[in-house]
Amino acid sequence: MKLASTGLAHIGLRVTDLARARHFYADILGFEPLLELPDLLICNAYGSTIAFRGNATQTHADDRFDPYRVGLDHVALGVPSANELEEMKRHLDLAGVPNNGVEQETMMPISYISFYDPDGIAWELYEISKQ
């Protein structure tokens, strides 16, 4: 049976500090908060919905994301042009977010930037104009 899906509904990410995550995602990356509760932040990330869960007693404050565990490796968002990608790189630099700069994908002629959130979750911004 083929699933009758319209696509990915949302991504849920666990964070250690919801206030810190809100600052990073809303203030630095420009995600639009849609719902804010003491343990949940739901954002519109340029057309994709991402739910951030935090402040759980079961989550240790010193725990960090590990892309080598089974599960999520990274999250990538599309960027419409090379100019927008360069602008995001400058914005990340000004905000003090370490990143790998604009790099070329080895398997396709596409540029991207990779960086990590405060919990070590790996993110990429991909130029989608060439896809």
PDB file of C-alpha atoms in Angstrom:
ATOM      1  CA  MET A   1       0.000   0.000   0.000  1.00  0.00           C
ATOM      2  CA  LYS A   2       1.243   3.458  -0.834  1.00  0.00           C
ATOM      3  CA  LEU A   3       0.676   6.060   1.885  1.00  0.00           C
ATOM      4  CA  ALA A   4      -1.576   8.914   0.800  1.00  0.00           C
ATOM      5  CA  SER A   5       0.573  11.674   2.294  1.00  0.00           C
ATOM      6  CA  THR A   6       0.882  15.321   1.398  1.00  0.00           C
ATOM      7  CA  GLY A   7       4.428  15.426   2.771  1.00  0.00           C
ATOM      8  CA  LEU A   8       6.210  16.001   6.033  1.00  0.00           C
ATOM      9  CA  ALA A   9       3.817  17.561   8.572  1.00  0.00           C
ATOM     10  CA  HIS A  10       6.429  18.699  11.085  1.00  0.00           C
ATOM     11  CA  ILE A  11       9.758  17.877  12.686  1.00  0.00           C
ATOM     12  CA  GLY A  12      10.050  17.543  16.459  1.00  0.00           C
ATOM     13  CA  LEU A  13      13.384  18.319  18.110  1.00  0.00           C
ATOM     14  CA  ARG A  14      14.329  17.873  21.769  1.00  0.00           C
ATOM     15  CA  VAL A  15      16.363  20.732  23.286  1.00  0.00           C
ATOM     16  CA  THR A  16      17.853  21.189  26.751  1.00  0.00           C
ATOM     17  CA  ASP A  17      16.916  24.855  27.214  1.00  0.00           C
ATOM     18  CA  LEU A  18      13.784  26.136  25.491  1.00  0.00           C
ATOM     19  CA  ALA A  19      14.535  29.831  26.100  1.00  0.00           C
ATOM     20  CA  ARG A  20      17.999  29.425  24.563  1.00  0.00           C
ATOM     21  CA  ALA A  21      16.480  27.511  21.634  1.00  0.00           C
ATOM     22  CA  ARG A  22      13.883  30.256  21.122  1.00  0.00           C
ATOM     23  CA  HIS A  23      16.632  32.881  20.954  1.00  0.00           C
ATOM     24  CA  PHE A  24      18.632  30.829  18.465  1.00  0.00           C
ATOM     25  CA  TYR A  25      15.782  29.800  16.183  1.00  0.00           C
ATOM     26  CA  ALA A  26      13.519  32.869  16.343  1.00  0.00           C
ATOM     27  CA  ASP A  27      15.985  35.712  16.903  1.00  0.00           C
ATOM     28  CA  ILE A  28      18.986  34.428  14.937  1.00  0.00           C
ATOM     29  CA  LEU A  29      17.500  32.149  12.255  1.00  0.00           C
ATOM     30  CA  GLY A  30      14.247  34.088  11.905  1.00  0.00           C
ATOM     31  CA  PHE A  31      11.814  31.224  12.527  1.00  0.00           C
ATOM     32  CA  GLU A  32       8.327  32.543  13.322  1.00  0.00           C
ATOM     33  CA  PRO A  33       6.978  31.318  16.694  1.00  0.00           C
ATOM     34  CA  LEU A  34       3.428  29.993  16.249  1.00  0.00           C
ATOM     35  CA  LEU A  35       2.821  28.553  19.730  1.00  0.00           C
ATOM     36  CA  GLU A  36       4.776  28.964  22.960  1.00  0.00           C
ATOM     37  CA  LEU A  37       4.134  26.878  26.081  1.00  0.00           C
ATOM     38  CA  PRO A  38       6.420  26.215  29.072  1.00  0.00           C
ATOM     39  CA  ASP A  39       7.781  23.015  27.475  1.00  0.00           C
ATOM     40  CA  LEU A  40       6.986  23.534  23.776  1.00  0.00           C
ATOM     41  CA  LEU A  41       7.826  26.010  21.029  1.00  0.00           C
ATOM     42  CA  ILE A  42       6.312  25.515  17.580  1.00  0.00           C
ATOM     43  CA  CYS A  43       7.771  27.589  14.756  1.00  0.00           C
ATOM     44  CA  ASN A  44       7.200  28.212  11.092  1.00  0.00           C
ATOM     45  CA  ALA A  45      10.640  27.676   9.579  1.00  0.00           C
ATOM     46  CA  TYR A  46      10.128  29.254   6.154  1.00  0.00           C
ATOM     47  CA  GLY A  47       7.186  27.006   5.304  1.00  0.00           C
ATOM     48  CA  SER A  48       8.151  23.984   7.410  1.00  0.00           C
ATOM     49  CA  THR A  49       6.789  23.429  10.903  1.00  0.00           C
ATOM     50  CA  ILE A  50       9.290  22.556  13.627  1.00  0.00           C
ATOM     51  CA  ALA A  51       8.298  21.735  17.201  1.00  0.00           C
ATOM     52  CA  PHE A  52      10.927  22.197  19.897  1.00  0.00           C
ATOM     53  CA  ARG A  53      10.427  20.311  23.164  1.00  0.00           C
ATOM     54  CA  GLY A  54      12.416  21.425  26.156  1.00  0.00           C
ATOM     55  CA  ASN A  55      12.640  21.839  29.892  1.00  0.00           C
ATOM     56  CA  ALA A  56      11.926  18.133  30.508  1.00  0.00           C
ATOM     57  CA  THR A  57      13.291  16.671  33.727  1.00  0.00           C
ATOM     58  CA  GLN A  58      14.236  13.514  31.793  1.00  0.00           C
ATOM     59  CA  THR A  59      16.575  15.487  29.524  1.00  0.00           C
ATOM     60  CA  HIS A  60      19.941  16.088  31.150  1.00  0.00           C
ATOM     61  CA  ALA A  61      21.199  19.678  30.874  1.00  0.00           C
ATOM     62  CA  ASP A  62      24.603  18.518  29.599  1.00  0.00           C
ATOM     63  CA  ASP A  63      23.186  16.155  26.956  1.00  0.00           C
ATOM     64  CA  ARG A  64      24.041  17.055  23.354  1.00  0.00           C
ATOM     65  CA  PHE A  65      22.946  15.854  19.942  1.00  0.00           C
ATOM     66  CA  ASP A  66      25.049  13.116  18.346  1.00  0.00           C
ATOM     67  CA  PRO A  67      24.614  12.638  14.577  1.00  0.00           C
ATOM     68  CA  TYR A  68      26.229   9.193  14.822  1.00  0.00           C
ATOM     69  CA  ARG A  69      23.434   7.715  16.937  1.00  0.00           C
ATOM     70  CA  VAL A  70      20.656   5.983  15.059  1.00  0.00           C
ATOM     71  CA  GLY A  71      18.018   8.577  14.183  1.00  0.00           C
ATOM     72  CA  LEU A  72      18.363  12.144  13.020  1.00  0.00           C
ATOM     73  CA  ASP A  73      21.599  13.060  11.235  1.00  0.00           C
ATOM     74  CA  HIS A  74      20.858  16.697  10.382  1.00  0.00           C
ATOM     75  CA  VAL A  75      18.120  19.076   9.235  1.00  0.00           C
ATOM     76  CA  ALA A  76      18.460  21.025   5.973  1.00  0.00           C
ATOM     77  CA  LEU A  77      16.437  24.042   4.859  1.00  0.00           C
ATOM     78  CA  GLY A  78      16.296  25.304   1.292  1.00  0.00           C
ATOM     79  CA  VAL A  79      17.543  28.794   0.433  1.00  0.00           C
ATOM     80  CA  PRO A  80      16.339  30.299  -2.886  1.00  0.00           C
ATOM     81  CA  SER A  81      19.626  31.716  -4.230  1.00  0.00           C
ATOM     82  CA  ALA A  82      23.392  31.958  -3.865  1.00  0.00           C
ATOM     83  CA  ASN A  83      22.977  35.586  -2.779  1.00  0.00           C
ATOM     84  CA  GLU A  84      20.606  34.551   0.024  1.00  0.00           C
ATOM     85  CA  LEU A  85      23.076  31.869   1.097  1.00  0.00           C
ATOM     86  CA  GLU A  86      25.886  34.449   1.268  1.00  0.00           C
ATOM     87  CA  GLU A  87      23.618  36.800   3.237  1.00  0.00           C
ATOM     88  CA  MET A  88      22.779  34.018   5.717  1.00  0.00           C
ATOM     89  CA  LYS A  89      26.495  33.284   6.138  1.00  0.00           C
ATOM     90  CA  ARG A  90      27.158  36.937   6.995  1.00  0.00           C
ATOM     91  CA  HIS A  91      24.187  36.924   9.387  1.00  0.00           C
ATOM     92  CA  LEU A  92      25.419  33.755  11.145  1.00  0.00           C
ATOM     93  CA  ASP A  93      28.904  35.264  11.434  1.00  0.00           C
ATOM     94  CA  LEU A  94      27.549  38.505  12.934  1.00  0.00           C
ATOM     95  CA  ALA A  95      25.433  36.493  15.392  1.00  0.00           C
ATOM     96  CA  GLY A  96      28.533  34.539  16.455  1.00  0.00           C
ATOM     97  CA  VAL A  97      27.262  31.203  15.124  1.00  0.00           C
ATOM     98  CA  PRO A  98      30.226  29.053  14.044  1.00  0.00           C
ATOM     99  CA  ASN A  99      29.676  27.670  10.547  1.00  0.00           C
ATOM    100  CA  ASN A 100      31.625  26.022   7.750  1.00  0.00           C
ATOM    101  CA  GLY A 101      31.101  28.897   5.328  1.00  0.00           C
ATOM    102  CA  VAL A 102      29.644  28.393   1.879  1.00  0.00           C
ATOM    103  CA  GLU A 103      30.732  24.983   0.611  1.00  0.00           C
ATOM    104  CA  GLN A 104      30.110  23.000  -2.576  1.00  0.00           C
ATOM    105  CA  GLU A 105      28.211  19.728  -2.333  1.00  0.00           C
ATOM    106  CA  THR A 106      30.456  16.937  -3.625  1.00  0.00           C
ATOM    107  CA  MET A 107      27.638  14.898  -5.207  1.00  0.00           C
ATOM    108  CA  MET A 108      25.725  17.763  -6.887  1.00  0.00           C
ATOM    109  CA  PRO A 109      26.516  21.302  -8.087  1.00  0.00           C
ATOM    110  CA  ILE A 110      24.859  22.880  -5.041  1.00  0.00           C
ATOM    111  CA  SER A 111      26.191  25.275  -2.412  1.00  0.00           C
ATOM    112  CA  TYR A 112      25.375  25.014   1.282  1.00  0.00           C
ATOM    113  CA  ILE A 113      26.297  26.198   4.787  1.00  0.00           C
ATOM    114  CA  SER A 114      26.452  23.851   7.773  1.00  0.00           C
ATOM    115  CA  PHE A 115      26.325  24.809  11.448  1.00  0.00           C
ATOM    116  CA  TYR A 116      25.088  23.576  14.829  1.00  0.00           C
ATOM    117  CA  ASP A 117      22.456  24.851  17.241  1.00  0.00           C
ATOM    118  CA  PRO A 118      23.290  25.306  20.962  1.00  0.00           C
ATOM    119  CA  ASP A 119      22.454  21.620  21.620  1.00  0.00           C
ATOM    120  CA  GLY A 120      24.715  20.434  18.811  1.00  0.00           C
ATOM    121  CA  ILE A 121      21.901  19.634  16.357  1.00  0.00           C
ATOM    122  CA  ALA A 122      23.379  19.762  12.865  1.00  0.00           C
ATOM    123  CA  TRP A 123      21.736  22.178  10.400  1.00  0.00           C
ATOM    124  CA  GLU A 124      22.343  22.977   6.757  1.00  0.00           C
ATOM    125  CA  LEU A 125      21.100  25.754   4.505  1.00  0.00           C
ATOM    126  CA  TYR A 126      21.016  24.520   0.887  1.00  0.00           C
ATOM    127  CA  GLU A 127      20.802  26.652  -2.226  1.00  0.00           C
ATOM    128  CA  ILE A 128      17.796  25.119  -3.963  1.00  0.00           C
ATOM    129  CA  SER A 129      17.822  27.290  -7.106  1.00  0.00           C
ATOM    130  CA  LYS A 130      20.070  24.700  -8.816  1.00  0.00           C
ATOM    131  CA  GLN A 131      18.131  21.585  -7.761  1.00  0.00           C
TER     132      GLN A 131
END
